[in-house]
Amino acid sequence: MSSPLRLGIAGLGTVGIGVVKIVQKHAGLLAMRSGREVAITAVSARDRMKNRDADLSAYRWEDDPMAVATADDVDLYVELIGGDNGIARDSIQAALRAGKDVVTANKALLAMHGQDLALLAEDLGRVIRFEAAVAGGIPVIKTMTESLAGNDIGRVMGVMNGTCNYILTRMESAGLPYEAVFEEARQLGYLEADPQLDVGGIDASHKLAILSAIAFGTQVDFDAVEIEGIERVSIDDIRRAADMGYRIKLLGVAQMTARGLEQRMSPCLVPADSPLGQLVGGTNMVVLEGDSVGQIVLRGAGAGEGPTASAVLSDIVEIARGVRMAMFGQPASRLKTARPARTAVPAAYYMRLELQDKPGALAKVASVLGDAGISIDRMRQYGQHSDTSVPVLVVTHKTTPEAIDYAIQTLPRTGVLVSDPVELRIEEV
Amino acid sequence: MSSPLRLGIAGLGTVGIGVVKIVQKHAGLLAMRSGREVAITAVSARDRMKNRDADLSAYRWEDDPMAVATADDVDLYVELIGGDNGIARDSIQAALRAGKDVVTANKALLAMHGQDLALLAEDLGRVIRFEAAVAGGIPVIKTMTESLAGNDIGRVMGVMNGTCNYILTRMESAGLPYEAVFEEARQLGYLEADPQLDVGGIDASHKLAILSAIAFGTQVDFDAVEIEGIERVSIDDIRRAADMGYRIKLLGVAQMTARGLEQRMSPCLVPADSPLGQLVGGTNMVVLEGDSVGQIVLRGAGAGEGPTASAVLSDIVEIARGVRMAMFGQPASRLKTARPARTAVPAAYYMRLELQDKPGALAKVASVLGDAGISIDRMRQYGQHSDTSVPVLVVTHKTTPEAIDYAIQTLPRTGVLVSDPVELRIEEV
C-alpha cells in the first residue's frame, strides 16, 4: 500500500462533520477501495468550543484555515467553509500554491471564480474536485465529466434546490399559500441565512452554471443565467396546474442552441407523471441528454450531512486512487467563452388570467393571443373566483417566449383583466 | 498531448458499430476530453462482407479477434463479441497477457469468469472496464465503484432487462396475454436468439451478480442468484395488481443480511407511483442504497446502439486519461467469497387465489394463512371469474418467505382452490 492520504478539513458544519464521521466509521472500507489509508491530520472551524457531533481530539486544531491549507502534513485540502469569496477562495488558492489538491463543496465560489481556480490548479499541476457542490449525493459531476465523455450534450435540466422543492410540494399537499410554507421552512431550519439564495433561485443557478460549463465546454457564466425564484408561485397556480396534469417545479435548464447558450432557472410546469413531476420534498433530480446515450435521469438527496459528505468522500477516494481529472472535464485553458442567449427555444406555456365576468371578455383575450401568433391547445374557464372575476386557464401550443412576452404586455390593455396575467413555461421533459 | 490511444475492436454488431461511429463523429471532443487522440487501428468480426452502417476502410481488418487482441499497434482491446466463454474469454486473456487494457460489454462472461479475469488483470498490471455490461448507458458501475466509495451499501435493486419490461408494460397497456406480447417482441427483434436469456431472467441476473460483487466486496456468484423469469406473470395478475396500486416488474435485488448475501431476480410488485413502478418500456433503472448517501436512483436506456456505445466510450476515455481502477472497486484478491443466503428478508406478498364459489371457502383460506402466521393487510373478493370460481386477492402484512411457501403448499390441500395459488413478493422500494 502507498502512504496515507492526509486530509486537512476547513469548515466543520454539517458537511464537515459528516466527512469526519465517514472517515472514522469506514476507515477500513476507504483504505480497501482507495488502495491507501485516508487520514485526517488537521481541522479548522470558526469556533473551537462549539459542541460537535464527532470526536476531533485526534486531529490538530488550527484557528486559521490557511494553516490547514498550507500545512506540511496535509496532502489534500477539503474546503467546506462556504462563501463565494474571502477565506474560502484565499485558502484554496494557498493550498494549490502549496502543492495540495483540493476538494470543495462550494458552489457559490465555483460559480463566481471556477474558471480562475481551474486555471490556477492546471498551472500548478493540481486537482480540484467538487462533486458535492451540485445536487448533494447525486453523482452528477462525475456522470457528466466521465460517463458522458463520448456524448455531445444537448440539454441539462434539474431540480437542484431541495428547499424550493419542499416548499412547492408542501404548498400542494397542504393547500397552503407560499408565505405560510415559507415561514414553516424557516422554522424548520431549511432556509439559508439569506433566504434569497434558496427561494430566489440563486443557489440552484450557481449549480446550473457549473453544470453548463461541463456540458458545453464553456467557461462558467453565472451572470448569464436568467433567474426567477419561486416567490410568485401561488397556491392558485399550483392547483390549476394540477387540474391540467402538471406540477410546478423550480427547474434549471441549460441548452446549447444555434444562437448561443441558454441558461434559465424558473418555476416551470412539468407533466405530473414525469420523473421531474414525481419528485417530492427535498429530493433533487438532474436530467442529462446526450446525442448517444439519450436521456439519463439521476435522483437522490440533494443536501444533508450524509449525502453531501458521501459526495465529498467520492472525490477524496478518487484523489487517493491517483485519478487526476481536469476540473470541468477538459483543460480550463481550452474552455470557450460562453455566448449567452436569452431563452428563445419554443415551448408550450401556461397562462392564468382573471377576467371580468362580462360578455366579450374572453373574445378580447383570444384576439390578443391570436395577434401574438399564439395558438391555444387547451382552455378552461372556471366558475366565478370572486364577485367580479372568473379565472381562465390557457395552455398554449408551442410558441416563442417573445410571443408570450408580447401577450403578457398587451393583455392588460384590453381592460378585461382584474389582475396581472400569470404565465409559466411548460418545459418539455 | 500524449500519444494516441489505439483501439482494437472485436465484434461489429450494434454496439461495435456504435463505438466506431462515436469515435469517428466525436474525434475532436474525445481528444479534448481525454487529453489525447482516440484512434481505431484494427477491427474484427465474423463476416467481413456484411453490410455495416459505418465506414471501416481506414482500419486494418483481422478475421481472427486474437490478432486484434495481441496486435503491436493496439493499446486497448475492446471486446464486443459476447458469449460467456470461447473466443471472447480467450481473446481478453490474450490481450491482457500482451499488455493491453480491456473494455468489454460482456455481462455473461463477467458473471461466469469475472473473478478470474480480474485476478489475471491485476497480476499483469492491466485494467478491465465494463460499464456497458450493466444497464446500457446508465453509469451504474462508475457510480458504485467511485461515487459511493464512502458508503457501506445495503441494497442494490434494478430493472435491468428492457425486453422484459417492455413485455410487462405492453401486457398492461394493451391488455394482452404474455404469449401474444412475447410473440410481438420476437417479431420486433427485441429477444435474444435464446429468449430464455431475457424472459427467463438470466441476462438480468448476470448483471445483478456483477453489481453484487461491487456493492458488497464479494466475488461474483451468479450461481447463487435465485432466478425466476416472467413467464408465469399473467395478464390477470397485472390487472389485479394495478387495481391495488401496484405494477409488476422483473426486479433484481441484492442485499447483505446477517445470514449472508441474498440475490434474487423475480417478478415483484412495486407501488405504481414509485420510480420503479413508473418505469415503462425498454428503459432501465438501478436503485442504490448507501449508509451515507441514502437512496440514489439512476434511469436511462438499458440497451441499443447509442446508449451502450456511450458506456463503452466512457470506459475508453477513462483509460485514455490514465485512470487505473481495480475492476470491482477494490483488489480482486481481497474480494471475499460470497456467503449466499436464500431470501429471508420479510416483505409483504400479493396472493391471487381462485376459489370455488361455495360457502366456507374463504374461511378455509383464512385459516391456512392464520396457521402460517400470515396476517392480512388487504383482501378483495371479485365477482365470479368463471362459472365455478371467484378470484380472491390478498395483500399480506410483512411476512417471511418461509411462511408464504408454507401457505402456498398448504392451500391446495383445503380442496377449495380451482387452480394453483399465485404469490408475488411486494418489494419495499
XYZ file of C-alpha atoms in Angstrom, chain B residues 3-428:
426
model
C 0.437 9.729 -27.985
C -2.903 8.462 -29.323
C -4.740 5.658 -27.554
C -5.012 2.948 -30.191
C -8.136 0.776 -30.086
C -8.646 -2.693 -31.457
C -12.318 -3.588 -31.655
C -13.563 -7.177 -31.906
C -17.248 -7.609 -32.641
C -19.030 -5.247 -35.008
C -22.647 -5.776 -34.089
C -24.909 -2.985 -32.903
C -22.615 -1.902 -30.098
C -19.351 -2.252 -32.016
C -20.622 -0.145 -34.889
C -21.972 2.355 -32.369
C -18.498 2.698 -30.899
C -16.926 3.176 -34.335
C -19.451 5.893 -35.145
C -18.805 7.864 -31.953
C -15.017 7.652 -32.403
C -15.453 8.991 -35.934
C -18.057 11.651 -35.173
C -16.567 12.993 -31.955
C -12.825 12.689 -32.610
C -12.207 16.281 -31.519
C -14.410 16.095 -28.432
C -12.812 12.826 -27.349
C -9.295 14.205 -27.823
C -10.164 17.313 -25.830
C -11.720 15.336 -23.004
C -9.114 12.574 -22.967
C -6.060 14.756 -23.384
C -5.004 12.554 -26.298
C -6.327 11.279 -29.581
C -8.501 8.149 -29.540
C -7.910 6.156 -32.732
C -9.078 2.804 -34.051
C -6.330 0.748 -35.670
C -7.805 -2.733 -36.125
C -11.217 -4.356 -36.179
C -12.539 -7.887 -36.393
C -15.906 -9.533 -36.854
C -17.268 -12.809 -38.141
C -18.252 -11.678 -41.623
C -16.128 -9.131 -43.449
C -18.589 -8.867 -46.316
C -21.604 -7.958 -44.203
C -23.012 -4.533 -44.986
C -22.405 -2.351 -41.952
C -23.606 1.126 -41.216
C -20.093 2.622 -40.857
C -17.008 3.179 -42.992
C -14.348 0.759 -41.767
C -11.901 1.242 -44.644
C -9.358 3.130 -42.531
C -8.905 0.229 -40.106
C -6.961 -2.986 -40.552
C -9.322 -5.953 -40.803
C -8.487 -9.125 -38.934
C -10.510 -12.282 -39.372
C -9.277 -13.506 -36.021
C -10.096 -11.474 -32.864
C -6.905 -12.876 -31.326
C -4.903 -10.928 -33.892
C -6.615 -7.706 -32.763
C -6.181 -8.546 -29.085
C -2.445 -9.049 -29.436
C -1.532 -6.570 -32.201
C 1.502 -4.382 -31.568
C -0.399 -1.283 -32.680
C -3.281 -1.804 -30.244
C -3.164 -0.341 -26.705
C -6.722 -1.111 -25.697
C -8.708 -4.179 -26.696
C -12.464 -3.581 -26.959
C -14.280 -6.923 -26.720
C -17.818 -6.723 -28.063
C -18.167 -10.294 -29.327
C -20.251 -11.607 -26.437
C -20.668 -15.094 -25.036
C -19.649 -16.403 -21.645
C -16.740 -18.425 -22.956
C -14.758 -19.256 -26.074
C -13.183 -16.556 -28.161
C -14.444 -13.651 -26.038
C -12.716 -15.012 -22.960
C -9.652 -16.302 -24.808
C -9.067 -13.018 -26.594
C -9.405 -10.953 -23.409
C -6.876 -13.175 -21.665
C -4.554 -12.919 -24.643
C -4.905 -9.141 -24.715
C -4.066 -8.842 -21.016
C -1.046 -11.092 -21.440
C 0.050 -8.976 -24.405
C -0.004 -5.899 -22.163
C -3.270 -4.379 -23.338
C -6.043 -2.907 -21.230
C -9.528 -4.215 -21.961
C -13.004 -2.733 -22.263
C -15.888 -5.153 -22.569
C -19.691 -5.108 -22.548
C -19.878 -8.832 -21.883
C -22.065 -9.420 -18.815
C -22.360 -13.168 -19.295
C -18.577 -13.552 -19.360
C -18.089 -11.363 -16.291
C -20.856 -13.160 -14.403
C -19.172 -16.510 -15.053
C -15.474 -15.635 -15.106
C -15.205 -12.083 -13.749
C -13.152 -13.068 -10.742
C -10.538 -14.980 -12.748
C -10.261 -12.185 -15.282
C -9.900 -9.570 -12.536
C -7.136 -11.594 -10.882
C -5.333 -12.044 -14.184
C -5.577 -8.333 -14.987
C -4.257 -7.428 -11.551
C -1.352 -9.854 -11.784
C -0.388 -8.299 -15.092
C -0.999 -4.703 -14.011
C -3.706 -4.251 -16.600
C -7.189 -2.762 -16.369
C -10.558 -4.229 -17.406
C -13.524 -1.860 -17.555
C -17.118 -2.877 -18.240
C -19.591 -0.024 -17.761
C -21.601 -1.200 -20.773
C -22.128 -4.660 -19.289
C -24.823 -3.468 -16.892
C -27.828 -1.304 -17.773
C -26.512 0.122 -21.048
C -25.964 3.856 -20.917
C -26.698 4.190 -17.186
C -23.450 4.858 -15.293
C -24.064 2.269 -12.621
C -20.598 0.671 -12.442
C -18.926 4.044 -12.091
C -21.455 5.254 -9.532
C -20.965 2.160 -7.393
C -17.177 1.858 -7.614
C -16.448 5.575 -7.417
C -19.326 7.784 -6.318
C -20.398 5.521 -3.455
C -16.849 4.681 -2.360
C -17.535 6.245 1.048
C -20.657 4.169 1.639
C -21.465 0.828 3.101
C -24.006 -0.348 0.533
C -27.028 -2.126 1.951
C -29.132 -2.978 -1.057
C -28.994 -2.788 -4.833
C -32.125 -3.118 -6.931
C -32.809 -2.841 -10.570
C -34.934 -3.358 -13.616
C -32.153 -4.340 -15.967
C -33.718 -6.171 -18.860
C -35.535 -3.836 -21.196
C -37.196 -6.638 -23.129
C -38.921 -7.996 -20.017
C -40.004 -4.513 -19.004
C -41.316 -3.921 -22.493
C -43.322 -7.139 -22.357
C -44.798 -6.415 -18.914
C -45.616 -2.803 -19.838
C -47.194 -3.801 -23.114
C -49.280 -6.545 -21.475
C -50.747 -3.911 -19.163
C -51.282 -1.179 -21.752
C -52.711 -3.444 -24.455
C -54.429 -5.911 -22.150
C -52.752 -8.790 -23.971
C -51.649 -12.136 -22.521
C -47.978 -12.978 -22.108
C -47.789 -15.315 -25.095
C -49.127 -12.682 -27.517
C -46.729 -9.979 -26.387
C -43.831 -12.426 -26.332
C -44.568 -13.141 -29.977
C -44.734 -9.410 -30.759
C -41.374 -8.871 -29.066
C -39.877 -11.720 -31.073
C -41.105 -10.217 -34.327
C -39.776 -6.782 -33.342
C -36.350 -8.341 -32.804
C -36.316 -7.487 -29.092
C -35.473 -11.017 -27.964
C -32.081 -12.692 -27.740
C -31.521 -15.705 -30.002
C -32.179 -17.756 -26.880
C -35.222 -15.956 -25.422
C -34.646 -17.601 -22.035
C -31.757 -15.184 -21.561
C -34.342 -12.409 -21.499
C -37.668 -13.760 -20.255
C -36.037 -16.386 -18.055
C -34.246 -13.624 -16.151
C -30.732 -14.932 -16.963
C -29.404 -11.772 -18.599
C -30.674 -9.548 -15.792
C -29.202 -11.961 -13.247
C -25.791 -11.747 -14.889
C -25.961 -8.011 -14.300
C -27.212 -8.385 -10.746
C -24.353 -10.740 -9.867
C -21.829 -8.186 -11.158
C -23.429 -5.376 -9.137
C -23.453 -7.557 -6.008
C -19.727 -8.089 -6.261
C -19.055 -4.358 -6.366
C -21.617 -3.467 -3.732
C -20.527 -5.978 -1.136
C -16.885 -6.613 -1.975
C -17.610 -10.251 -2.717
C -16.615 -12.499 -5.588
C -19.169 -12.664 -8.388
C -21.544 -15.504 -7.546
C -24.016 -15.868 -10.387
C -24.963 -19.414 -9.423
C -26.343 -18.172 -6.118
C -28.901 -15.842 -7.707
C -32.442 -17.141 -7.122
C -33.867 -16.648 -10.598
C -37.430 -16.610 -11.774
C -38.404 -15.217 -15.160
C -41.587 -13.504 -16.264
C -43.247 -16.466 -17.973
C -45.746 -17.074 -15.190
C -46.838 -13.415 -14.984
C -50.420 -13.424 -16.199
C -52.466 -10.559 -17.530
C -54.851 -11.304 -14.639
C -52.147 -10.558 -12.114
C -51.053 -7.421 -13.914
C -54.651 -6.151 -13.829
C -55.288 -7.142 -10.223
C -52.006 -5.651 -9.093
C -52.899 -2.401 -10.854
C -56.251 -2.405 -9.008
C -54.329 -2.497 -5.761
C -51.943 0.307 -6.819
C -49.010 -1.820 -7.945
C -47.082 -2.687 -11.093
C -45.273 -5.936 -11.762
C -41.598 -5.632 -12.677
C -38.834 -8.168 -13.189
C -36.810 -6.853 -10.288
C -33.322 -7.836 -9.237
C -32.422 -7.344 -5.602
C -29.075 -7.931 -3.901
C -28.980 -7.396 -0.193
C -26.447 -8.181 2.505
C -28.019 -9.642 5.616
C -26.697 -11.159 8.811
C -27.358 -14.592 7.295
C -25.437 -13.869 4.116
C -25.886 -12.360 0.671
C -29.362 -12.560 -0.796
C -29.564 -12.238 -4.582
C -32.909 -12.654 -6.263
C -34.343 -11.939 -9.684
C -38.096 -12.308 -9.837
C -41.347 -10.664 -10.857
C -42.267 -8.373 -7.976
C -44.941 -5.857 -7.196
C -43.791 -2.290 -6.646
C -46.000 0.750 -5.940
C -47.273 2.134 -9.243
C -46.246 5.660 -8.228
C -42.667 4.759 -7.220
C -39.771 5.474 -9.609
C -39.554 1.734 -10.351
C -43.318 1.493 -10.824
C -43.272 4.425 -13.242
C -40.716 2.756 -15.486
C -42.266 1.824 -18.813
C -40.996 0.168 -21.961
C -37.357 -0.647 -22.527
C -35.956 1.828 -20.015
C -33.777 0.503 -17.178
C -33.453 1.671 -13.612
C -30.999 0.918 -10.850
C -31.580 1.868 -7.220
C -28.592 2.008 -4.877
C -28.793 2.378 -1.108
C -25.778 3.538 0.873
C -25.481 4.262 4.577
C -24.478 7.882 3.972
C -25.927 8.789 0.602
C -29.347 7.254 1.182
C -31.130 6.174 -1.974
C -29.772 7.010 -5.416
C -31.906 6.255 -8.473
C -30.390 6.042 -11.950
C -32.597 5.797 -15.034
C -31.848 5.566 -18.729
C -31.749 3.402 -21.807
C -30.530 -0.066 -20.933
C -29.703 -1.194 -24.438
C -29.394 -0.010 -28.020
C -26.546 1.216 -30.178
C -26.114 4.750 -28.831
C -26.553 4.192 -25.094
C -24.399 1.071 -24.937
C -21.687 2.600 -27.124
C -21.784 5.694 -24.897
C -20.924 3.481 -21.925
C -18.088 1.795 -23.840
C -16.724 5.230 -24.725
C -16.815 6.349 -21.093
C -14.504 3.441 -20.282
C -12.254 4.184 -23.246
C -11.900 7.842 -22.226
C -11.090 6.868 -18.652
C -8.280 4.624 -19.862
C -7.109 7.338 -22.258
C -6.948 9.716 -19.283
C -4.749 7.260 -17.431
C -7.281 6.212 -14.816
C -6.388 2.767 -13.410
C -9.263 1.284 -11.412
C -9.464 -2.120 -9.783
C -12.150 -4.000 -11.650
C -14.719 -4.351 -8.868
C -13.671 -1.213 -6.994
C -11.080 -2.961 -4.844
C -8.318 -5.508 -5.417
C -9.779 -8.774 -6.737
C -7.510 -10.751 -4.432
C -9.262 -9.077 -1.498
C -12.821 -9.841 -2.588
C -14.461 -12.123 -0.069
C -16.203 -15.325 -1.005
C -19.889 -14.527 -1.014
C -21.862 -16.443 1.616
C -25.128 -16.946 -0.245
C -28.385 -16.936 1.669
C -31.842 -17.816 0.450
C -34.258 -14.908 0.564
C -35.330 -14.446 4.163
C -35.877 -10.687 4.376
C -39.572 -10.268 5.204
C -41.847 -8.493 2.781
C -45.496 -8.013 2.053
C -46.820 -10.502 -0.502
C -49.562 -10.478 -3.081
C -51.611 -13.657 -3.490
C -54.241 -14.477 -6.051
C -56.462 -17.426 -5.290
C -59.210 -18.817 -7.500
C -61.747 -20.228 -5.079
C -64.741 -22.474 -5.554
C -67.853 -20.361 -5.239
C -69.264 -22.098 -2.212
C -69.776 -21.270 1.450
C -66.800 -21.736 3.731
C -64.161 -21.467 1.020
C -62.805 -18.170 2.217
C -62.803 -19.356 5.823
C -60.561 -22.271 4.902
C -58.125 -19.935 3.148
C -58.072 -17.556 6.087
C -57.431 -20.430 8.396
C -54.373 -21.609 6.438
C -52.961 -18.085 6.363
C -53.531 -17.800 10.089
C -51.780 -21.106 10.713
C -48.847 -19.867 8.640
C -48.644 -16.787 10.833
C -49.545 -14.534 7.928
C -51.671 -11.525 8.693
C -53.735 -9.844 6.025
C -53.365 -6.186 5.127
C -55.994 -6.041 2.393
C -58.269 -8.585 0.763
C -60.585 -8.278 -2.215
C -63.065 -10.776 -3.499
C -64.184 -10.159 -7.049
C -67.326 -11.232 -8.851
C -67.383 -14.703 -10.394
C -64.439 -15.219 -12.693
C -65.919 -18.250 -14.416
C -68.997 -20.387 -13.766
C -67.425 -22.036 -10.816
C -64.754 -19.828 -9.311
C -64.238 -16.425 -7.703
C -60.904 -14.655 -7.620
C -59.675 -13.531 -4.236
C -56.755 -11.157 -3.845
C -54.723 -10.919 -0.693
C -52.053 -8.399 0.216
C -50.343 -9.585 3.358
C -48.570 -7.618 6.022
C -44.833 -8.182 6.121
C -44.123 -11.848 6.484
C -41.325 -14.296 5.786
C -40.818 -16.119 2.511
C -40.976 -19.348 4.548
C -44.462 -18.519 5.776
C -45.562 -17.794 2.217
C -44.051 -21.071 0.988
C -45.911 -22.939 3.697
C -49.187 -21.259 2.751
C -48.707 -21.901 -0.965
C -48.022 -25.582 -0.304
C -50.863 -25.968 2.154
C -53.629 -24.014 0.422
C -54.284 -26.611 -2.325
C -54.956 -29.194 0.381
C -58.015 -27.252 1.527
C -59.832 -28.501 -1.529
C -61.391 -25.076 -2.217
C -58.963 -23.829 -4.860
C -59.752 -24.405 -8.515
C -56.207 -23.622 -9.650
C -52.752 -23.232 -8.178
C -52.386 -20.204 -5.926
C -50.228 -17.356 -7.225
C -47.890 -15.385 -4.983
C -45.650 -12.439 -5.814
C -43.354 -10.542 -3.499
C -44.040 -6.853 -2.911
C -40.544 -5.431 -2.710
C -40.186 -2.398 -0.468
